Short mmCIF file of C-alpha atoms in Angstrom, two decimals:
data_model
loop_
_atom_site.label_atom_id
_atom_site.label_comp_id
_atom_site.label_asym_id
_atom_site.label_seq_id
_atom_site.Cartn_x
_atom_site.Cartn_y
_atom_site.Cartn_z
CA VAL A 25 152.56 253.08 139.41
CA THR A 26 149.84 251.70 141.74
CA PHE A 27 147.65 254.23 143.56
CA SER A 28 145.50 253.61 146.66
CA ALA A 29 142.74 255.74 148.18
CA GLU A 30 141.90 256.04 151.82
CA VAL A 31 138.20 256.96 152.17
CA THR A 32 136.06 257.68 155.23
CA GLY A 33 132.26 257.42 155.21
CA ASP A 34 129.51 254.94 154.74
CA ALA A 35 130.05 252.06 152.25
CA PRO A 36 129.56 250.85 149.58
CA PHE A 37 131.98 253.06 147.58
CA GLU A 38 132.42 253.34 143.92
CA TYR A 39 135.78 254.56 142.52
CA TYR A 40 136.30 256.38 139.25
CA TRP A 41 140.02 256.76 138.43
CA ASP A 42 140.76 259.20 135.59
CA PHE A 43 144.24 259.34 134.02
CA ALA A 44 143.20 261.31 131.00
CA GLY A 45 146.18 263.67 131.42
CA GLY A 46 148.38 261.30 129.52
CA ALA A 47 149.07 258.25 131.55
CA SER A 48 148.08 254.79 130.34
CA PRO A 49 145.29 253.61 130.47
CA ASN A 50 144.00 257.19 129.81
CA GLN A 51 140.84 256.54 131.76
CA SER A 52 139.51 253.64 133.85
CA SER A 53 136.81 251.69 131.99
CA GLY A 54 133.60 251.72 134.08
CA VAL A 55 133.44 251.85 137.77
CA SER A 56 135.53 249.92 140.28
CA ASP A 57 134.76 248.69 143.78
CA GLN A 58 138.46 248.66 144.56
CA PRO A 59 140.27 251.59 146.21
CA SER A 60 143.42 251.13 144.01
CA ALA A 61 144.33 251.48 140.37
CA THR A 62 147.54 251.10 138.32
CA ALA A 63 148.73 253.42 135.61
CA THR A 64 151.80 253.64 133.40
CA LEU A 65 153.67 256.92 133.00
CA SER A 66 155.11 256.74 129.48
CA ARG A 67 158.16 258.99 130.02
CA GLY A 68 159.63 262.03 131.64
CA GLY A 69 160.12 265.41 130.08
CA THR A 70 162.69 266.87 127.67
CA LEU A 71 166.02 268.60 128.13
CA PRO A 72 164.52 272.11 128.36
CA GLU A 73 161.68 270.85 130.67
CA PRO A 74 162.86 267.58 132.32
CA VAL A 75 159.84 267.12 134.60
CA ARG A 76 156.71 265.95 132.91
CA THR A 77 153.33 266.27 134.74
CA TYR A 78 150.28 264.04 134.27
CA PRO A 79 146.98 265.42 135.58
CA ALA A 80 144.77 262.81 137.16
CA SER A 81 141.71 262.59 139.45
CA LEU A 82 139.76 260.17 141.64
CA THR A 83 136.00 260.44 142.23
CA VAL A 84 134.42 258.45 145.03
CA VAL A 85 130.65 257.92 145.14
CA ASN A 86 128.50 256.49 147.83
CA PRO A 87 124.67 256.56 148.35
CA PHE A 88 124.94 259.91 150.07
CA GLY A 89 127.05 261.86 147.51
CA MET A 90 130.40 262.12 145.79
CA SER A 91 133.82 263.67 146.26
CA THR A 92 136.56 264.34 143.68
CA HIS A 93 140.25 264.62 144.33
CA ASP A 94 142.57 266.11 141.64
CA PHE A 95 146.25 265.40 141.70
CA ASN A 96 149.31 265.51 139.47
CA LEU A 97 151.74 262.75 138.64
CA SER A 98 155.28 263.95 137.87
CA ILE A 99 158.28 262.05 136.52
CA SER A 100 161.78 263.43 135.78
CA ALA A 101 163.66 262.53 132.56
CA TRP A 102 167.03 260.83 132.87
CA TRP A 103 169.36 258.62 130.85
CA HIS A 104 167.84 255.11 130.53
CA VAL A 105 170.65 252.68 129.72
CA GLU A 106 170.18 249.27 128.10
CA GLU A 107 172.64 246.70 126.78
CA ILE A 108 173.20 246.34 123.00
CA PRO A 109 173.78 242.70 122.11
CA VAL A 110 176.66 241.75 119.92
CA GLY A 111 175.88 240.75 116.32
CA PRO A 112 175.76 237.23 114.93
CA ASN A 113 179.48 237.07 115.15
CA PRO A 114 180.74 238.23 118.58
CA ASP A 115 184.13 239.16 117.12
CA CYS A 116 182.56 241.86 114.88
CA SER A 117 181.19 245.04 116.31
CA VAL A 118 177.93 246.54 115.18
CA TYR A 119 177.66 250.13 113.89
CA VAL A 120 174.45 251.39 115.34
CA THR A 121 172.06 254.19 114.23
CA ILE A 122 168.38 255.12 114.49
CA GLY A 123 166.07 254.69 111.60
CA PRO A 124 163.34 257.13 110.61
CA ASP A 125 160.78 254.84 112.28
CA GLY A 126 162.60 255.27 115.62
CA ASP A 127 163.91 251.73 115.70
CA VAL A 128 167.55 250.93 116.31
CA TYR A 129 169.45 249.53 113.34
CA GLY A 130 172.95 248.01 113.17
CA LEU A 131 175.34 247.24 110.38
CA ASN A 132 177.54 244.19 110.83
CA ARG A 133 180.08 242.83 108.26
CA SER A 134 180.59 239.51 110.01
CA ASP A 135 178.76 237.50 107.29
CA GLY A 136 178.54 239.42 104.05
CA THR A 137 176.85 242.70 105.08
CA LEU A 138 174.04 242.31 107.67
CA VAL A 139 171.55 245.05 108.36
CA LEU A 140 170.19 244.32 111.86
CA ARG A 141 167.15 245.62 113.69
CA LEU A 142 166.93 245.70 117.53
CA ILE A 143 163.60 244.11 118.58
CA ASN A 144 162.88 243.26 122.22
CA SER A 145 166.66 243.61 123.06
CA GLU A 146 167.63 241.11 120.38
CA TRP A 147 169.04 241.68 116.94
CA GLN A 148 166.93 240.53 114.07
CA ILE A 149 168.23 240.32 110.51
CA GLU A 150 166.47 242.94 108.47
CA ALA A 151 168.46 242.48 105.24
CA LYS A 152 171.48 240.55 104.15
CA LEU A 153 173.91 241.46 101.40
CA ASP A 154 175.53 238.12 100.57
CA ASP A 155 178.39 239.69 98.54
CA GLY A 156 179.17 242.09 101.32
CA TYR A 157 181.71 244.91 101.21
CA ASP A 158 185.09 244.02 102.52
CA SER A 159 185.97 247.50 103.70
CA ASP A 160 184.46 250.58 105.27
CA THR A 161 180.66 250.85 105.09
CA TRP A 162 178.03 253.41 106.19
CA LEU A 163 174.33 252.87 106.83
CA ALA A 164 171.62 255.59 106.18
CA PHE A 165 167.94 255.89 105.30
CA ASP A 166 166.13 258.03 102.79
CA SER A 167 162.81 259.71 103.63
CA GLN A 168 160.87 256.49 102.73
CA GLY A 169 162.95 254.53 105.16
CA THR A 170 164.82 252.64 102.50
CA ILE A 171 167.92 250.92 103.85
CA SER A 172 170.93 252.43 102.06
CA ILE A 173 174.61 251.55 102.25
CA VAL A 174 177.80 253.09 100.87
CA GLY A 175 180.67 250.63 100.91
CA LEU A 176 184.03 249.86 99.32
CA SER A 177 185.12 246.82 97.36
CA SER A 178 188.86 246.41 97.56
CA GLY A 179 191.19 245.97 94.64
CA TYR A 180 194.62 247.12 93.45
CA PRO A 181 195.66 249.71 92.57
CA GLY A 182 192.20 251.18 93.04
CA SER A 183 189.13 250.32 95.08
CA SER A 184 185.48 250.83 93.98
CA VAL A 185 182.91 252.84 95.82
CA TRP A 186 179.37 251.42 95.71
CA PHE A 187 175.96 252.60 96.67
CA SER A 188 173.37 249.90 97.56
CA GLN A 189 169.71 250.05 98.46
CA TYR A 190 167.29 247.43 99.80
CA LYS A 191 163.78 247.63 98.25
CA ASN A 192 161.05 245.08 97.80
CA ASP A 193 163.16 242.37 99.53
CA SER A 194 166.06 242.75 97.09
CA TRP A 195 169.20 244.84 96.62
CA THR A 196 170.14 247.26 93.92
CA HIS A 197 173.80 248.23 93.50
CA ASP A 198 175.12 251.41 91.89
CA TYR A 199 178.75 251.91 90.95
CA VAL A 200 179.99 255.35 92.19
CA GLY A 201 183.62 255.30 91.11
CA THR A 202 187.07 253.97 91.61
CA ASP A 203 189.89 255.62 93.55
CA PHE A 204 193.24 254.99 95.13
CA TRP A 205 192.60 253.45 98.63
CA PRO A 206 189.34 255.23 99.36
CA GLY A 207 188.04 255.08 102.94
CA TYR A 208 185.89 256.59 105.65
CA PRO A 209 182.72 256.95 103.56
CA SER A 210 179.68 258.81 104.76
CA LEU A 211 176.17 259.00 103.29
CA VAL A 212 173.27 261.39 103.75
CA PHE A 213 170.10 262.29 101.74
CA ASP A 214 168.62 265.70 101.08
CA SER A 215 164.89 266.26 101.45
CA SER A 216 164.34 265.21 97.80
CA ASP A 217 166.14 261.94 98.56
CA ARG A 218 169.20 262.77 96.47
CA PRO A 219 172.12 260.74 97.85
CA VAL A 220 175.24 262.53 98.84
CA ILE A 221 178.44 260.48 99.56
CA ALA A 222 181.79 261.78 100.87
CA TYR A 223 184.97 259.78 101.23
CA ARG A 224 188.68 260.35 101.21
CA SER A 225 191.51 258.58 99.41
CA LEU A 226 195.20 258.79 98.80
CA VAL A 227 196.44 261.27 96.28
CA GLY A 228 198.76 258.61 94.83
CA GLY A 229 202.12 258.97 93.24
CA GLY A 230 203.97 257.90 96.35
CA SER A 231 202.51 260.60 98.50
CA MET A 232 200.66 259.91 101.72
CA ALA A 233 198.59 263.05 101.34
CA ARG A 234 194.86 262.47 101.07
CA LYS A 235 192.11 264.05 99.07
CA THR A 236 188.38 264.30 99.71
CA VAL A 237 185.67 263.51 97.25
CA VAL A 238 181.93 264.40 97.35
CA ALA A 239 179.66 262.33 95.05
CA THR A 240 176.06 263.22 94.19
CA LYS A 241 173.50 261.75 91.87
CA GLU A 242 170.42 263.18 90.31
CA GLY A 243 168.88 260.72 87.86
CA GLY A 244 171.91 259.83 85.71
CA GLU A 245 175.52 259.28 86.46
CA TRP A 246 177.28 260.15 89.69
CA ASP A 247 178.93 263.49 89.81
CA LEU A 248 182.20 263.25 91.61
CA ASN A 249 183.75 266.46 93.03
CA VAL A 250 187.34 266.52 94.36
CA VAL A 251 186.87 269.19 96.95
CA SER A 252 190.51 269.09 98.33
CA GLU A 253 193.12 271.43 96.99
CA GLU A 254 195.95 269.93 94.86
CA ASP A 255 198.62 270.19 97.59
CA GLU A 256 200.54 266.91 98.26
CA ASP A 257 202.03 268.46 101.45
CA ARG A 258 198.62 268.59 103.15
CA ILE A 259 196.40 265.85 104.48
CA THR A 260 192.72 266.57 104.02
CA GLY A 261 189.69 264.98 105.59
CA PHE A 262 186.17 265.64 106.67
CA PHE A 263 184.45 265.37 109.92
CA GLY A 264 180.76 265.90 109.15
CA LEU A 265 178.40 265.72 106.14
CA ASP A 266 174.86 266.99 106.03
CA THR A 267 172.37 268.74 103.79
CA GLY A 268 170.63 272.02 104.53
CA PRO A 269 167.08 273.26 103.97
CA ASP A 270 168.14 274.37 100.48
CA ASN A 271 169.02 270.70 99.64
CA ARG A 272 172.69 271.62 99.22
CA TRP A 273 175.42 269.60 100.96
CA ILE A 274 177.54 271.03 103.72
CA LEU A 275 180.86 269.45 104.64
CA GLY A 276 182.90 270.00 107.77
CA TYR A 277 186.44 269.85 106.42
CA ARG A 278 189.99 269.93 107.78
CA VAL A 279 193.48 270.16 106.46
CA SER A 280 196.62 269.32 108.38
CA PRO A 281 200.35 269.05 107.65
CA THR A 282 201.83 265.68 106.62
CA SER A 283 204.94 266.42 108.78
CA GLY A 284 206.79 269.12 110.64
CA GLY A 285 203.68 270.92 111.81
CA GLU A 286 203.68 273.46 109.06
CA PRO A 287 201.54 274.92 107.72
CA PRO A 288 199.23 274.77 110.77
CA PRO A 289 195.98 272.70 110.72
CA GLU A 290 192.73 274.41 109.67
CA VAL A 291 189.05 273.92 110.16
CA LEU A 292 186.88 274.83 107.14
CA ILE A 293 183.30 274.65 105.93
CA LEU A 294 182.48 273.67 102.41
CA ARG A 295 179.14 274.29 100.79
CA GLU A 296 177.60 273.14 97.51
CA SER A 297 176.88 276.00 95.15
CA GLU A 298 175.54 276.46 91.64
CA SER A 299 179.05 276.58 90.25
CA GLY A 300 180.37 273.65 92.42
CA PHE A 301 181.23 274.50 95.97
CA THR A 302 182.55 277.26 98.15
CA ARG A 303 185.06 277.04 100.99
CA GLU A 304 185.43 279.13 104.11
CA THR A 305 188.13 279.01 106.81
CA VAL A 306 186.49 278.87 110.28
CA MET A 307 189.56 278.55 112.47
CA GLU A 308 193.33 278.11 112.18
CA ASN A 309 195.45 276.05 114.52
CA ALA A 310 192.45 273.80 115.21
CA TRP A 311 191.22 270.24 114.55
CA GLY A 312 187.74 269.63 113.41
CA TYR A 313 185.68 266.95 115.23
CA ASP A 314 181.98 267.04 114.29
CA LEU A 315 179.37 269.07 112.40
CA ALA A 316 175.63 269.71 113.10
CA LEU A 317 173.06 271.92 111.52
CA THR A 318 170.33 273.98 113.20
CA PRO A 319 166.79 273.73 111.90
CA GLU A 320 167.51 276.90 109.93
CA GLY A 321 170.55 275.30 108.26
CA LYS A 322 173.18 277.17 110.27
CA ALA A 323 176.34 275.23 110.86
CA VAL A 324 177.63 274.36 114.37
CA ILE A 325 181.19 272.93 114.43
CA LEU A 326 182.84 271.10 117.29
CA PHE A 327 186.62 271.45 117.21
CA GLY A 328 189.75 271.39 119.35
CA SER A 329 192.07 274.26 119.81
CA GLU A 330 194.93 274.79 122.35
CA GLY A 331 193.65 272.03 124.63
CA TRP A 332 190.07 273.29 124.60
CA LEU A 333 186.99 271.61 123.17
CA ARG A 334 185.28 274.55 121.44
CA VAL A 335 182.17 275.27 119.36
CA ALA A 336 181.98 277.52 116.35
CA ARG A 337 178.46 278.81 115.71
CA GLU A 338 177.45 280.27 112.37
CA THR A 339 175.64 283.58 112.63
CA GLU A 340 174.58 285.99 109.93
CA GLY A 341 177.78 286.51 107.96
CA ASP A 342 180.09 285.66 110.87
CA TRP A 343 181.08 283.02 113.45
CA THR A 344 180.90 283.07 117.18
CA PHE A 345 183.07 280.87 119.41
CA GLU A 346 182.61 279.32 122.83
CA ASN A 347 184.58 276.95 125.09
CA VAL A 348 183.00 273.68 126.27
CA ALA A 349 185.67 271.92 128.29
CA PHE A 350 189.47 271.35 128.70
CA HIS A 351 191.57 268.17 128.50
CA VAL A 352 189.06 266.16 126.49
CA GLY A 353 188.79 263.55 123.78
CA ASP A 354 186.30 261.00 122.21
CA VAL A 355 183.97 263.77 121.29
CA SER A 356 180.62 263.77 119.38
CA MET A 357 177.84 266.34 118.76
CA ALA A 358 174.31 266.34 117.48
CA ALA A 359 171.50 268.82 116.93
CA GLY A 360 167.84 267.90 117.39
CA PRO A 361 164.80 268.79 115.39
CA ASP A 362 163.93 271.57 117.82
CA GLY A 363 167.52 272.97 117.68
CA THR A 364 168.67 271.37 120.98
CA GLU A 365 172.44 270.74 120.81
CA ILE A 366 174.19 268.07 122.83
CA VAL A 367 177.91 267.15 123.06
CA THR A 368 179.58 264.10 124.63
CA PHE A 369 183.21 263.98 125.55
CA THR A 370 185.75 262.24 127.71
CA ASP A 371 187.61 264.37 130.25
CA HIS A 372 191.20 263.16 130.43
CA GLY A 373 192.06 265.33 133.39
CA GLU A 374 195.40 266.84 134.09
CA GLU A 375 196.83 263.44 134.86
CA GLY A 376 195.90 261.96 131.49
CA TRP A 377 193.95 258.80 130.58
CA GLU A 378 193.91 257.36 134.01
CA ASP A 379 191.37 260.03 135.11
CA ASP A 380 188.95 259.51 132.25
CA GLN A 381 185.30 260.42 132.95
CA ALA A 382 182.42 260.57 130.41
CA TYR A 383 180.36 263.67 130.28
CA TRP A 384 177.49 265.12 128.30
CA ALA A 385 176.58 268.67 127.84
CA TRP A 386 173.71 270.60 126.27
CA PHE A 387 173.49 274.15 125.17
CA HIS A 388 170.84 276.38 126.64
CA ASP A 389 170.51 279.98 127.89
CA GLY A 390 173.74 280.82 126.11
CA GLU A 391 176.06 278.34 127.80
CA TRP A 392 176.93 274.73 128.02
CA ASP A 393 175.47 272.74 130.91
CA ILE A 394 177.89 269.84 131.69
CA LYS A 395 176.91 266.79 133.50
CA LEU A 396 178.53 263.42 134.34
CA LEU A 397 177.10 260.52 132.37
CA PRO A 398 175.58 257.86 134.62
CA ASP A 399 177.36 254.88 133.05
CA PRO A 400 181.13 254.41 133.49
CA ASP A 401 181.19 252.47 130.21
CA ALA A 402 180.00 255.49 128.22
CA LEU A 403 183.51 256.58 127.06
CA GLY A 404 183.52 257.36 123.37
CA SER A 405 179.72 257.80 123.11
CA GLU A 406 178.15 258.72 119.80
CA ALA A 407 175.51 261.37 120.10
CA MET A 408 172.35 261.56 117.98
CA PHE A 409 168.61 262.26 118.25
CA HIS A 410 165.54 260.03 118.06
CA PRO A 411 163.01 261.23 115.43
CA ASP A 412 160.74 262.41 118.28
CA GLY A 413 163.51 264.67 119.60
CA LEU A 414 164.90 262.56 122.41
CA PRO A 415 168.69 262.60 122.66
CA VAL A 416 170.37 259.14 122.38
CA LEU A 417 173.94 258.07 123.05
CA PHE A 418 175.54 254.90 121.70
CA THR A 419 178.69 253.18 122.92
CA GLY A 420 180.01 249.85 121.58
CA THR A 421 177.80 247.80 123.92
CA LYS A 422 175.17 250.09 125.26
CA MET A 423 172.45 252.68 124.38
CA ALA A 424 171.29 255.45 126.61
CA MET A 425 168.13 257.50 125.79
CA TYR A 426 167.07 260.61 127.72
CA TRP A 427 163.34 260.45 128.60
#
């Protein structure tokens, strides 16, 4: 932003521009004989306080005295949208996430397994796994910023689950286990950098029912826990994996009928315990979509029930429930380091898919504040938070950051 001063009086004038309130440069170096100056406002505010104010001042001096004018520079936060380029192979989409350094990373299986880093709006190859996984993969980072991947290597009748990390310009590979058609893996780390992997696979024996496995490792071999019940008439799956302040994993979990609609679907929460894990039913006749944790480790579950997108919020020994919107799909949820919660969804409208609109909502003052997303291509956005607390949305081709 360029500022100009209109001064009356006897020349010559000297101008001292001071942007020490936070703009860049913080303060003009030396004195200027020009009545204008340019400063950069780094960003707007936050969701709770969208307007950010930068104090500034101008002091004008002539041979007869001086005068100072104080003023404020204000900028409002909004969604800043930028294109995400395709990977090295335009036919292969890039799974995008944010690293602990705040940079954007992508995972592309177009040529082996490529870990990409977005620099100056272009993808740079950060690491390449030549013998890449040929099935589902997931990218995550430990507290040291180590690139970590869980992936599947196909085979018959079983496929192998692997855990790979990139350190000192080389890969290490750790065999987790073999299962019957595993898929949809997820990977997180607790605060001590213990890896936790969840995936689901077919039960086998001709049944299309699925089971869910959580694998953890502390030093030695992987410990594989089958957390689904032995019921071949039920399809199990998970919709969110995280670790709490106590370093124990928490899994958003769902069960649904294989056919006929009976018994009805359920949303559950599973927690690691000293004896294995516990399970708790949160809601019946519901479909689980996403899981987030508050800074205190309380679970927040996004689910669908009777046409409503709803939130279940864990309190002391109980759950509270609230409606977000009706006729929705393509949902995602995230919780920030300060406890801010955001949800994205597509509103199908009463007429169905033809009326699709993309929305975002954030929870404050006990209710959900719903707003239309500025980009019509934001359908199916994935919500997450930047390490500095800024909410971020990803679609297949774009990224939007609120600042």
